[in-house]
mmCIF file of C-alpha atoms in Angstrom:
data_model
loop_
_atom_site.group_PDB
_atom_site.id
_atom_site.type_symbol
_atom_site.label_atom_id
_atom_site.label_comp_id
_atom_site.label_asym_id
_atom_site.label_seq_id
_atom_site.Cartn_x
_atom_site.Cartn_y
_atom_site.Cartn_z
ATOM 1 C CA UNK A 1 -11.977 27.510 7.376
ATOM 2 C CA UNK A 2 -9.693 30.530 7.044
ATOM 3 C CA UNK A 3 -6.656 30.413 4.848
ATOM 4 C CA UNK A 4 -3.464 29.488 6.704
ATOM 5 C CA UNK A 5 -0.969 32.302 7.103
ATOM 6 C CA UNK A 6 1.694 32.138 4.409
ATOM 7 C CA UNK A 7 5.261 31.704 5.608
ATOM 8 C CA UNK A 8 7.533 34.527 4.473
ATOM 9 C CA UNK A 9 10.427 33.759 2.169
ATOM 10 C CA UNK A 10 13.938 34.521 3.369
ATOM 11 C CA UNK A 11 14.069 37.540 1.070
ATOM 12 C CA UNK A 12 10.799 38.845 2.534
ATOM 13 C CA UNK A 13 12.063 38.376 6.102
ATOM 14 C CA UNK A 14 15.196 40.387 5.321
ATOM 15 C CA UNK A 15 13.235 43.130 3.550
ATOM 16 C CA UNK A 16 10.749 43.438 6.427
ATOM 17 C CA UNK A 17 13.385 43.659 9.178
ATOM 18 C CA UNK A 18 14.184 47.270 10.061
ATOM 19 C CA UNK A 19 16.174 49.391 12.466
ATOM 20 C CA UNK A 20 13.174 49.600 14.800
ATOM 21 C CA UNK A 21 13.560 45.847 15.379
ATOM 22 C CA UNK A 22 17.163 46.369 16.522
ATOM 23 C CA UNK A 23 16.179 49.172 18.895
ATOM 24 C CA UNK A 24 13.320 47.084 20.275
ATOM 25 C CA UNK A 25 15.765 44.254 20.955
ATOM 26 C CA UNK A 26 18.123 46.662 22.705
ATOM 27 C CA UNK A 27 15.248 47.716 24.955
ATOM 28 C CA UNK A 28 14.493 44.094 25.871
ATOM 29 C CA UNK A 29 18.143 43.486 26.713
ATOM 30 C CA UNK A 30 18.448 46.433 29.101
ATOM 31 C CA UNK A 31 19.543 45.164 32.508
ATOM 32 C CA UNK A 32 20.303 41.719 31.067
ATOM 33 C CA UNK A 33 23.397 42.187 28.898
ATOM 34 C CA UNK A 34 26.412 44.332 29.604
ATOM 35 C CA UNK A 35 27.255 47.252 27.343
ATOM 36 C CA UNK A 36 30.744 45.933 26.824
ATOM 37 C CA UNK A 37 33.699 48.335 26.536
ATOM 38 C CA UNK A 38 35.265 49.571 23.309
ATOM 39 C CA UNK A 39 39.017 49.820 23.971
ATOM 40 C CA UNK A 40 41.621 51.509 21.760
ATOM 41 C CA UNK A 41 44.654 49.334 21.006
ATOM 42 C CA UNK A 42 47.936 50.934 19.998
ATOM 43 C CA UNK A 43 49.448 47.511 19.276
ATOM 44 C CA UNK A 44 46.724 46.347 16.888
ATOM 45 C CA UNK A 45 46.513 49.835 15.377
ATOM 46 C CA UNK A 46 50.155 49.510 14.314
ATOM 47 C CA UNK A 47 49.473 46.108 12.762
ATOM 48 C CA UNK A 48 46.402 47.334 10.879
ATOM 49 C CA UNK A 49 47.640 50.773 9.837
ATOM 50 C CA UNK A 50 44.284 51.955 11.176
ATOM 51 C CA UNK A 51 43.089 53.271 14.533
ATOM 52 C CA UNK A 52 41.803 50.017 16.006
ATOM 53 C CA UNK A 53 39.275 49.578 18.804
ATOM 54 C CA UNK A 54 38.385 46.272 20.479
ATOM 55 C CA UNK A 55 34.705 45.600 21.236
ATOM 56 C CA UNK A 56 35.080 43.197 24.160
ATOM 57 C CA UNK A 57 32.152 40.795 24.086
ATOM 58 C CA UNK A 58 34.441 38.299 25.832
ATOM 59 C CA UNK A 59 33.537 40.324 28.935
ATOM 60 C CA UNK A 60 29.813 39.792 28.325
ATOM 61 C CA UNK A 61 27.609 37.956 30.818
ATOM 62 C CA UNK A 62 28.104 34.223 30.019
ATOM 63 C CA UNK A 63 31.377 35.178 28.319
ATOM 64 C CA UNK A 64 30.142 35.737 24.756
ATOM 65 C CA UNK A 65 27.774 37.694 22.525
ATOM 66 C CA UNK A 66 25.363 34.749 22.154
ATOM 67 C CA UNK A 67 23.285 35.838 25.144
ATOM 68 C CA UNK A 68 21.955 38.815 23.188
ATOM 69 C CA UNK A 69 20.250 36.772 20.483
ATOM 70 C CA UNK A 70 19.130 33.981 22.788
ATOM 71 C CA UNK A 71 17.488 36.337 25.287
ATOM 72 C CA UNK A 72 15.806 38.422 22.595
ATOM 73 C CA UNK A 73 14.349 35.294 20.962
ATOM 74 C CA UNK A 74 13.127 33.655 24.160
ATOM 75 C CA UNK A 75 11.698 36.903 25.588
ATOM 76 C CA UNK A 76 9.427 37.143 22.545
ATOM 77 C CA UNK A 77 7.803 33.724 23.047
ATOM 78 C CA UNK A 78 4.087 33.617 23.708
ATOM 79 C CA UNK A 79 2.822 32.298 27.049
ATOM 80 C CA UNK A 80 1.838 29.057 25.333
ATOM 81 C CA UNK A 81 5.343 28.682 23.859
ATOM 82 C CA UNK A 82 7.001 29.425 27.202
ATOM 83 C CA UNK A 83 4.920 26.700 28.810
ATOM 84 C CA UNK A 84 6.229 24.193 26.256
ATOM 85 C CA UNK A 85 9.877 24.982 27.011
ATOM 86 C CA UNK A 86 12.781 25.473 24.634
ATOM 87 C CA UNK A 87 15.456 23.244 23.169
ATOM 88 C CA UNK A 88 18.656 23.747 21.215
ATOM 89 C CA UNK A 89 21.913 22.041 20.321
ATOM 90 C CA UNK A 90 25.245 23.614 21.149
ATOM 91 C CA UNK A 91 28.696 22.757 22.420
ATOM 92 C CA UNK A 92 29.406 26.149 23.927
ATOM 93 C CA UNK A 93 28.361 29.780 23.926
ATOM 94 C CA UNK A 94 24.839 29.400 22.530
ATOM 95 C CA UNK A 95 24.111 26.736 25.145
ATOM 96 C CA UNK A 96 25.012 29.100 27.963
ATOM 97 C CA UNK A 97 23.129 31.979 26.365
ATOM 98 C CA UNK A 98 19.933 29.927 26.061
ATOM 99 C CA UNK A 99 20.335 28.532 29.574
ATOM 100 C CA UNK A 100 20.882 31.963 31.122
ATOM 101 C CA UNK A 101 18.003 33.573 29.227
ATOM 102 C CA UNK A 102 15.650 30.718 30.083
ATOM 103 C CA UNK A 103 16.565 30.908 33.744
ATOM 104 C CA UNK A 104 15.877 34.652 33.814
ATOM 105 C CA UNK A 105 12.532 34.235 32.023
ATOM 106 C CA UNK A 106 11.369 31.156 33.926
ATOM 107 C CA UNK A 107 11.359 28.856 30.888
ATOM 108 C CA UNK A 108 12.420 25.200 30.884
ATOM 109 C CA UNK A 109 15.516 24.724 28.707
ATOM 110 C CA UNK A 110 16.907 21.520 27.259
ATOM 111 C CA UNK A 111 20.367 21.638 25.682
ATOM 112 C CA UNK A 112 21.754 18.803 23.571
ATOM 113 C CA UNK A 113 25.537 18.779 23.650
ATOM 114 C CA UNK A 114 28.010 16.370 22.026
ATOM 115 C CA UNK A 115 29.344 13.736 24.420
ATOM 116 C CA UNK A 116 32.807 15.103 23.644
ATOM 117 C CA UNK A 117 32.008 18.562 25.074
ATOM 118 C CA UNK A 118 34.538 19.617 27.757
ATOM 119 C CA UNK A 119 33.098 19.034 31.208
ATOM 120 C CA UNK A 120 33.607 22.703 32.176
ATOM 121 C CA UNK A 121 31.179 23.816 29.460
ATOM 122 C CA UNK A 122 28.697 21.114 30.414
ATOM 123 C CA UNK A 123 28.776 22.090 34.080
ATOM 124 C CA UNK A 124 28.547 25.828 33.261
ATOM 125 C CA UNK A 125 25.370 25.155 31.277
ATOM 126 C CA UNK A 126 23.870 22.964 34.001
ATOM 127 C CA UNK A 127 24.718 25.593 36.612
ATOM 128 C CA UNK A 128 22.397 27.976 34.751
ATOM 129 C CA UNK A 129 19.454 25.649 35.297
ATOM 130 C CA UNK A 130 19.287 23.892 31.924
ATOM 131 C CA UNK A 131 18.765 20.175 31.413
ATOM 132 C CA UNK A 132 21.820 18.931 29.514
ATOM 133 C CA UNK A 133 21.612 15.854 27.316
ATOM 134 C CA UNK A 134 24.925 14.497 26.046
ATOM 135 C CA UNK A 135 24.584 12.766 22.693
ATOM 136 C CA UNK A 136 26.884 11.775 19.830
ATOM 137 C CA UNK A 137 30.461 12.595 18.903
ATOM 138 C CA UNK A 138 29.919 16.010 17.350
ATOM 139 C CA UNK A 139 27.516 18.889 16.809
ATOM 140 C CA UNK A 140 25.699 17.209 13.919
ATOM 141 C CA UNK A 141 24.772 14.242 16.135
ATOM 142 C CA UNK A 142 23.593 16.506 18.955
ATOM 143 C CA UNK A 143 21.629 18.683 16.535
ATOM 144 C CA UNK A 144 19.850 15.701 14.969
ATOM 145 C CA UNK A 145 18.928 14.409 18.428
ATOM 146 C CA UNK A 146 17.613 17.824 19.496
ATOM 147 C CA UNK A 147 15.285 17.870 16.474
ATOM 148 C CA UNK A 148 13.967 14.438 17.428
ATOM 149 C CA UNK A 149 13.277 15.623 20.975
ATOM 150 C CA UNK A 150 11.607 18.788 19.727
ATOM 151 C CA UNK A 151 9.227 16.749 17.615
ATOM 152 C CA UNK A 152 8.560 14.271 20.425
ATOM 153 C CA UNK A 153 8.144 16.756 23.292
ATOM 154 C CA UNK A 154 6.844 19.860 21.498
ATOM 155 C CA UNK A 155 9.636 22.164 22.607
ATOM 156 C CA UNK A 156 10.258 25.505 20.845
ATOM 157 C CA UNK A 157 13.532 25.399 18.928
ATOM 158 C CA UNK A 158 16.052 28.213 19.525
ATOM 159 C CA UNK A 159 18.427 28.118 16.577
ATOM 160 C CA UNK A 160 21.919 29.499 17.213
ATOM 161 C CA UNK A 161 21.973 31.707 14.107
ATOM 162 C CA UNK A 162 19.314 31.001 11.479
ATOM 163 C CA UNK A 163 16.526 32.904 13.248
ATOM 164 C CA UNK A 164 15.340 36.479 12.701
ATOM 165 C CA UNK A 165 14.961 37.373 16.370
ATOM 166 C CA UNK A 166 18.342 35.862 17.258
ATOM 167 C CA UNK A 167 19.919 37.884 14.442
ATOM 168 C CA UNK A 168 18.236 41.086 15.610
ATOM 169 C CA UNK A 169 19.505 40.504 19.156
ATOM 170 C CA UNK A 170 23.085 40.150 17.959
ATOM 171 C CA UNK A 171 22.685 43.387 16.004
ATOM 172 C CA UNK A 172 22.469 45.391 19.228
ATOM 173 C CA UNK A 173 26.271 45.202 19.415
ATOM 174 C CA UNK A 174 26.459 47.542 16.416
ATOM 175 C CA UNK A 175 24.347 50.182 18.163
ATOM 176 C CA UNK A 176 26.808 50.208 21.065
ATOM 177 C CA UNK A 177 29.810 50.480 18.731
ATOM 178 C CA UNK A 178 28.333 53.374 16.749
ATOM 179 C CA UNK A 179 27.265 55.149 19.934
ATOM 180 C CA UNK A 180 30.785 54.875 21.390
ATOM 181 C CA UNK A 181 32.657 55.597 18.117
ATOM 182 C CA UNK A 182 30.405 57.739 15.981
ATOM 183 C CA UNK A 183 32.950 58.206 13.188
ATOM 184 C CA UNK A 184 33.807 54.507 12.862
ATOM 185 C CA UNK A 185 34.745 53.569 9.283
ATOM 186 C CA UNK A 186 34.537 49.782 9.456
ATOM 187 C CA UNK A 187 33.542 46.942 11.783
ATOM 188 C CA UNK A 188 35.166 43.509 11.614
ATOM 189 C CA UNK A 189 33.012 40.598 12.689
ATOM 190 C CA UNK A 190 33.624 36.812 13.050
ATOM 191 C CA UNK A 191 31.462 34.564 10.876
ATOM 192 C CA UNK A 192 30.342 31.049 11.742
ATOM 193 C CA UNK A 193 26.777 30.351 10.706
ATOM 194 C CA UNK A 194 26.308 34.051 10.032
ATOM 195 C CA UNK A 195 23.927 35.228 12.752
ATOM 196 C CA UNK A 196 26.325 37.731 14.301
ATOM 197 C CA UNK A 197 27.478 39.123 10.957
ATOM 198 C CA UNK A 198 23.864 39.374 9.764
ATOM 199 C CA UNK A 199 22.714 41.323 12.807
ATOM 200 C CA UNK A 200 25.645 43.724 12.888
ATOM 201 C CA UNK A 201 25.608 44.331 9.122
ATOM 202 C CA UNK A 202 21.847 44.941 9.203
ATOM 203 C CA UNK A 203 22.087 47.471 12.042
ATOM 204 C CA UNK A 204 25.121 49.277 10.634
ATOM 205 C CA UNK A 205 23.783 49.672 7.111
ATOM 206 C CA UNK A 206 20.423 50.952 8.354
ATOM 207 C CA UNK A 207 22.077 53.514 10.645
ATOM 208 C CA UNK A 208 25.016 54.558 8.442
ATOM 209 C CA UNK A 209 25.456 52.825 5.069
ATOM 210 C CA UNK A 210 28.924 54.386 4.653
ATOM 211 C CA UNK A 211 30.382 52.164 7.390
ATOM 212 C CA UNK A 212 31.947 48.964 6.031
ATOM 213 C CA UNK A 213 31.066 45.646 7.655
ATOM 214 C CA UNK A 214 33.671 42.965 6.999
ATOM 215 C CA UNK A 215 33.188 39.328 7.934
ATOM 216 C CA UNK A 216 36.089 37.083 8.932
ATOM 217 C CA UNK A 217 36.061 33.294 8.571
ATOM 218 C CA UNK A 218 38.638 30.552 9.183
ATOM 219 C CA UNK A 219 40.097 29.262 5.921
ATOM 220 C CA UNK A 220 39.171 25.757 7.093
ATOM 221 C CA UNK A 221 35.502 26.617 7.725
ATOM 222 C CA UNK A 222 34.571 29.373 5.268
ATOM 223 C CA UNK A 223 30.962 28.271 4.767
ATOM 224 C CA UNK A 224 29.512 31.773 4.286
ATOM 225 C CA UNK A 225 32.109 32.787 1.717
ATOM 226 C CA UNK A 226 31.362 29.579 -0.178
ATOM 227 C CA UNK A 227 27.624 30.211 0.038
ATOM 228 C CA UNK A 228 27.937 33.783 -1.243
ATOM 229 C CA UNK A 229 30.115 32.572 -4.121
ATOM 230 C CA UNK A 230 27.642 29.821 -5.088
ATOM 231 C CA UNK A 231 24.487 31.835 -4.429
ATOM 232 C CA UNK A 232 23.130 29.202 -2.051
ATOM 233 C CA UNK A 233 24.002 27.533 1.232
ATOM 234 C CA UNK A 234 26.297 24.576 0.664
ATOM 235 C CA UNK A 235 27.776 22.056 3.098
ATOM 236 C CA UNK A 236 31.558 21.986 3.423
ATOM 237 C CA UNK A 237 33.198 18.543 3.644
ATOM 238 C CA UNK A 238 34.741 19.532 6.986
ATOM 239 C CA UNK A 239 35.188 22.463 9.367
ATOM 240 C CA UNK A 240 38.374 21.666 11.275
ATOM 241 C CA UNK A 241 39.552 24.836 12.990
ATOM 242 C CA UNK A 242 40.868 26.099 16.325
ATOM 243 C CA UNK A 243 38.060 28.669 16.088
ATOM 244 C CA UNK A 244 35.606 26.001 17.250
ATOM 245 C CA UNK A 245 32.817 28.532 17.799
ATOM 246 C CA UNK A 246 32.889 29.156 14.040
ATOM 247 C CA UNK A 247 33.391 25.536 12.984
ATOM 248 C CA UNK A 248 30.174 25.515 10.942
ATOM 249 C CA UNK A 249 29.917 23.465 7.761
ATOM 250 C CA UNK A 250 26.673 25.017 6.443
ATOM 251 C CA UNK A 251 25.663 28.680 6.582
ATOM 252 C CA UNK A 252 22.031 29.454 7.358
ATOM 253 C CA UNK A 253 19.696 30.129 4.455
ATOM 254 C CA UNK A 254 18.327 33.207 6.265
ATOM 255 C CA UNK A 255 21.743 34.490 7.332
ATOM 256 C CA UNK A 256 22.915 34.055 3.749
ATOM 257 C CA UNK A 257 20.215 36.480 2.592
ATOM 258 C CA UNK A 258 21.124 39.043 5.270
ATOM 259 C CA UNK A 259 24.830 38.783 4.426
ATOM 260 C CA UNK A 260 24.171 38.952 0.689
ATOM 261 C CA UNK A 261 22.251 42.191 1.187
ATOM 262 C CA UNK A 262 24.282 43.937 3.892
ATOM 263 C CA UNK A 263 27.783 42.447 4.334
ATOM 264 C CA UNK A 264 30.540 44.196 2.343
ATOM 265 C CA UNK A 265 33.106 41.401 2.111
ATOM 266 C CA UNK A 266 34.597 38.348 3.807
ATOM 267 C CA UNK A 267 38.265 37.819 4.652
ATOM 268 C CA UNK A 268 39.605 34.362 5.495
ATOM 269 C CA UNK A 269 42.429 33.702 7.951
ATOM 270 C CA UNK A 270 44.714 30.733 8.586
ATOM 271 C CA UNK A 271 44.980 28.652 11.743
ATOM 272 C CA UNK A 272 48.386 30.129 12.563
ATOM 273 C CA UNK A 273 47.026 33.666 12.096
ATOM 274 C CA UNK A 274 44.234 32.880 14.560
ATOM 275 C CA UNK A 275 46.628 31.467 17.158
ATOM 276 C CA UNK A 276 49.021 34.375 16.727
ATOM 277 C CA UNK A 277 46.169 36.863 17.259
ATOM 278 C CA UNK A 278 45.184 35.068 20.472
ATOM 279 C CA UNK A 279 48.757 35.219 21.759
ATOM 280 C CA UNK A 280 49.003 38.937 20.934
ATOM 281 C CA UNK A 281 45.731 39.732 22.707
ATOM 282 C CA UNK A 282 46.938 37.939 25.835
ATOM 283 C CA UNK A 283 50.464 39.410 25.753
ATOM 284 C CA UNK A 284 49.591 42.985 24.865
ATOM 285 C CA UNK A 285 46.222 43.484 26.580
ATOM 286 C CA UNK A 286 45.966 40.664 29.145
ATOM 287 C CA UNK A 287 42.543 39.691 27.749
ATOM 288 C CA UNK A 288 41.479 36.065 27.349
ATOM 289 C CA UNK A 289 39.491 35.048 24.271
ATOM 290 C CA UNK A 290 38.596 31.836 22.476
ATOM 291 C CA UNK A 291 39.734 30.952 18.970
ATOM 292 C CA UNK A 292 36.568 32.230 17.297
ATOM 293 C CA UNK A 293 36.735 35.339 19.467
ATOM 294 C CA UNK A 294 39.961 36.580 17.829
ATOM 295 C CA UNK A 295 39.081 35.895 14.181
ATOM 296 C CA UNK A 296 38.655 39.605 13.452
ATOM 297 C CA UNK A 297 42.013 40.438 15.037
ATOM 298 C CA UNK A 298 43.645 37.831 12.808
ATOM 299 C CA UNK A 299 42.394 39.695 9.720
ATOM 300 C CA UNK A 300 43.759 43.152 10.602
ATOM 301 C CA UNK A 301 46.884 42.769 8.503
ATOM 302 C CA UNK A 302 44.806 41.890 5.433
ATOM 303 C CA UNK A 303 42.699 45.044 5.279
ATOM 304 C CA UNK A 304 42.990 47.155 2.126
ATOM 305 C CA UNK A 305 42.018 50.388 3.920
ATOM 306 C CA UNK A 306 44.495 52.560 5.830
ATOM 307 C CA UNK A 307 44.270 55.487 8.265
ATOM 308 C CA UNK A 308 40.658 54.682 9.161
ATOM 309 C CA UNK A 309 38.868 53.969 12.423
ATOM 310 C CA UNK A 310 38.194 50.256 12.819
ATOM 311 C CA UNK A 311 36.110 48.446 15.433
ATOM 312 C CA UNK A 312 37.055 44.798 15.907
ATOM 313 C CA UNK A 313 34.692 42.422 17.658
ATOM 314 C CA UNK A 314 36.275 40.084 20.204
ATOM 315 C CA UNK A 315 33.224 37.866 20.275
ATOM 316 C CA UNK A 316 33.823 35.475 23.169
ATOM 317 C CA UNK A 317 36.174 34.261 25.875
ATOM 318 C CA UNK A 318 34.948 30.808 26.870
ATOM 319 C CA UNK A 319 38.054 28.669 26.592
ATOM 320 C CA UNK A 320 39.543 26.114 28.962
ATOM 321 C CA UNK A 321 43.079 26.398 30.323
ATOM 322 C CA UNK A 322 44.457 23.344 28.513
ATOM 323 C CA UNK A 323 43.266 24.679 25.158
ATOM 324 C CA UNK A 324 44.783 28.112 25.846
ATOM 325 C CA UNK A 325 48.083 26.444 26.703
ATOM 326 C CA UNK A 326 48.106 24.381 23.505
ATOM 327 C CA UNK A 327 47.230 27.357 21.284
ATOM 328 C CA UNK A 328 49.835 29.596 22.908
ATOM 329 C CA UNK A 329 52.515 26.922 22.482
ATOM 330 C CA UNK A 330 51.744 26.554 18.777
ATOM 331 C CA UNK A 331 51.741 30.321 18.294
ATOM 332 C CA UNK A 332 55.119 30.641 20.025
ATOM 333 C CA UNK A 333 56.563 27.950 17.768
ATOM 334 C CA UNK A 334 55.186 29.625 14.638
ATOM 335 C CA UNK A 335 56.820 32.924 15.655
ATOM 336 C CA UNK A 336 60.191 31.320 16.345
ATOM 337 C CA UNK A 337 59.859 31.990 20.064
ATOM 338 C CA UNK A 338 60.372 28.339 21.012
ATOM 339 C CA UNK A 339 62.891 25.979 19.370
ATOM 340 C CA UNK A 340 63.304 22.261 20.040
ATOM 341 C CA UNK A 341 66.036 20.050 18.657
ATOM 342 C CA UNK A 342 67.814 16.758 19.313
ATOM 343 C CA UNK A 343 71.455 15.837 18.940
ATOM 344 C CA UNK A 344 73.459 12.646 19.476
ATOM 345 C CA UNK A 345 76.460 13.115 21.769
ATOM 346 C CA UNK A 346 79.424 10.857 22.553
ATOM 347 C CA UNK A 347 78.661 9.243 25.912
ATOM 348 C CA UNK A 348 81.566 10.804 27.779
ATOM 349 C CA UNK A 349 81.911 13.549 30.385
ATOM 350 C CA UNK A 350 81.715 17.193 29.340
ATOM 351 C CA UNK A 351 79.540 16.929 26.225
ATOM 352 C CA UNK A 352 76.369 18.205 27.877
ATOM 353 C CA UNK A 353 78.336 21.082 29.415
ATOM 354 C CA UNK A 354 79.700 22.021 25.981
ATOM 355 C CA UNK A 355 76.222 22.194 24.449
ATOM 356 C CA UNK A 356 74.960 24.196 27.429
ATOM 357 C CA UNK A 357 77.814 26.689 27.040
ATOM 358 C CA UNK A 358 77.058 27.177 23.334
ATOM 359 C CA UNK A 359 73.413 27.879 24.126
ATOM 360 C CA UNK A 360 74.450 30.308 26.883
ATOM 361 C CA UNK A 361 76.785 32.139 24.511
ATOM 362 C CA UNK A 362 73.883 32.467 22.030
ATOM 363 C CA UNK A 363 71.543 33.851 24.723
ATOM 364 C CA UNK A 364 69.166 30.862 24.416
ATOM 365 C CA UNK A 365 67.263 30.088 27.602
ATOM 366 C CA UNK A 366 66.829 26.338 28.165
ATOM 367 C CA UNK A 367 63.292 25.467 29.295
ATOM 368 C CA UNK A 368 63.493 21.675 28.928
ATOM 369 C CA UNK A 369 66.262 19.098 28.538
ATOM 370 C CA UNK A 370 66.106 15.305 28.147
ATOM 371 C CA UNK A 371 69.325 13.231 28.273
ATOM 372 C CA UNK A 372 68.481 9.645 27.259
ATOM 373 C CA UNK A 373 70.889 6.864 26.313
ATOM 374 C CA UNK A 374 68.095 4.417 25.486
ATOM 375 C CA UNK A 375 66.940 6.537 22.529
ATOM 376 C CA UNK A 376 70.082 5.598 20.553
ATOM 377 C CA UNK A 377 69.620 2.020 19.325
ATOM 378 C CA UNK A 378 72.603 1.697 16.952
ATOM 379 C CA UNK A 379 75.407 2.561 19.374
ATOM 380 C CA UNK A 380 76.310 2.062 23.041
ATOM 381 C CA UNK A 381 78.769 4.955 22.897
ATOM 382 C CA UNK A 382 76.223 7.691 22.196
ATOM 383 C CA UNK A 383 73.401 9.413 24.038
ATOM 384 C CA UNK A 384 70.511 11.492 22.657
ATOM 385 C CA UNK A 385 70.019 14.962 24.009
ATOM 386 C CA UNK A 386 66.693 16.742 23.353
ATOM 387 C CA UNK A 387 66.619 20.441 24.172
ATOM 388 C CA UNK A 388 63.837 23.048 24.156
ATOM 389 C CA UNK A 389 64.901 26.702 24.317
ATOM 390 C CA UNK A 390 63.252 30.110 24.304
ATOM 391 C CA UNK A 391 64.306 32.141 21.272
ATOM 392 C CA UNK A 392 63.737 35.583 19.761
ATOM 393 C CA UNK A 393 62.742 34.621 16.233
ATOM 394 C CA UNK A 394 63.982 32.706 13.213
ATOM 395 C CA UNK A 395 67.260 34.647 12.917
ATOM 396 C CA UNK A 396 68.102 33.751 16.512
ATOM 397 C CA UNK A 397 67.330 30.079 15.795
ATOM 398 C CA UNK A 398 69.584 30.182 12.719
ATOM 399 C CA UNK A 399 72.477 31.558 14.820
ATOM 400 C CA UNK A 400 72.050 28.779 17.372
ATOM 401 C CA UNK A 401 72.088 26.107 14.647
ATOM 402 C CA UNK A 402 75.226 27.617 13.092
ATOM 403 C CA UNK A 403 77.014 27.808 16.464
ATOM 404 C CA UNK A 404 76.250 24.162 17.225
ATOM 405 C CA UNK A 405 77.396 23.092 13.735
ATOM 406 C CA UNK A 406 80.642 25.063 14.114
ATOM 407 C CA UNK A 407 81.374 22.990 17.198
ATOM 408 C CA UNK A 408 80.687 19.680 15.430
ATOM 409 C CA UNK A 409 77.133 19.093 16.631
ATOM 410 C CA UNK A 410 74.728 17.969 13.902
ATOM 411 C CA UNK A 411 71.197 18.582 15.157
ATOM 412 C CA UNK A 412 67.751 17.370 14.180
ATOM 413 C CA UNK A 413 65.119 20.150 14.295
ATOM 414 C CA UNK A 414 61.926 18.953 15.991
ATOM 415 C CA UNK A 415 60.138 22.326 15.810
#
């Protein structure tokens, strides 16, 4: 009996993956993925102190970059593997990428999604022909169930990031960036499990090693930064972030090796910085993105380089309206653009008019007002007024508070 083929180590896989693999993937993706635009942004250039260009993968087919890796991986299956079908676990973009690729290639796809997945994402995946199985309360539950089904049914597993051919597919983005901006100095890339950063860093360093590739992670889910610091993949205790597409607790062992070899650095960003970047993208460019999609934008103010040409990857735009609304509201509050307060008034005519006149004099636009006597439990002679106003920043809020105090109104700041 012949000797079984030895499985390559992660280091050997990285060393044996070359630029020809990226170009081969790009060839497979012709006619399937869009060559998304690279748009100059004066607004973000001012923030960064660098000429900044947005690579808009939120305009990609299926709304995110994930299609590139999923299609490349599935297109390389043997006929026997295609006959078995594929399976994966995902709550979002990878699910739709696998479903779309499988539909195009005539392969059965099974997607395990958490039972808590928004119905819009579930229906979008089903609409692409995949069989969706809802299981558990989070990704870990869905992932464990998908592994059980793979073992039971013999499906081929399509991992969202820890797979060489998925990584190579994501790397095709870098070829498009370099082709459109040949003198680019740096590319900023979101990091979740590390597949996107691995592919882009690999392609960039093999084409032009002088170009910097900078990963960006949420402070609350910085699994790759932790792995690089420790020298091995470790599991974070939690990954609670508005950038849900990057809410990964454990980096891939293979992606860790690619990032160790090719990624220049990782910057972390706060939740408020992510939400503020989303608001700016919507206000200044009228583009919609998800939390993970704007991670790189959130890091622009933290770059050490100046007067360079920077490409920033907006990685995806699959977000539901209620989530957009909540994130925008929080970003407005953090910028001092919305101010809410309560005040107890004597229950007699004219008090509400007085408060309204003060707000008018301070150029504060009232967007909500609640006048409720039942909220005051220690007096029948008072009423609670809760007011929400549009403001122009913290200095404007301070002036409003001072004006109310000067007229004898002691307020309670809500936010």
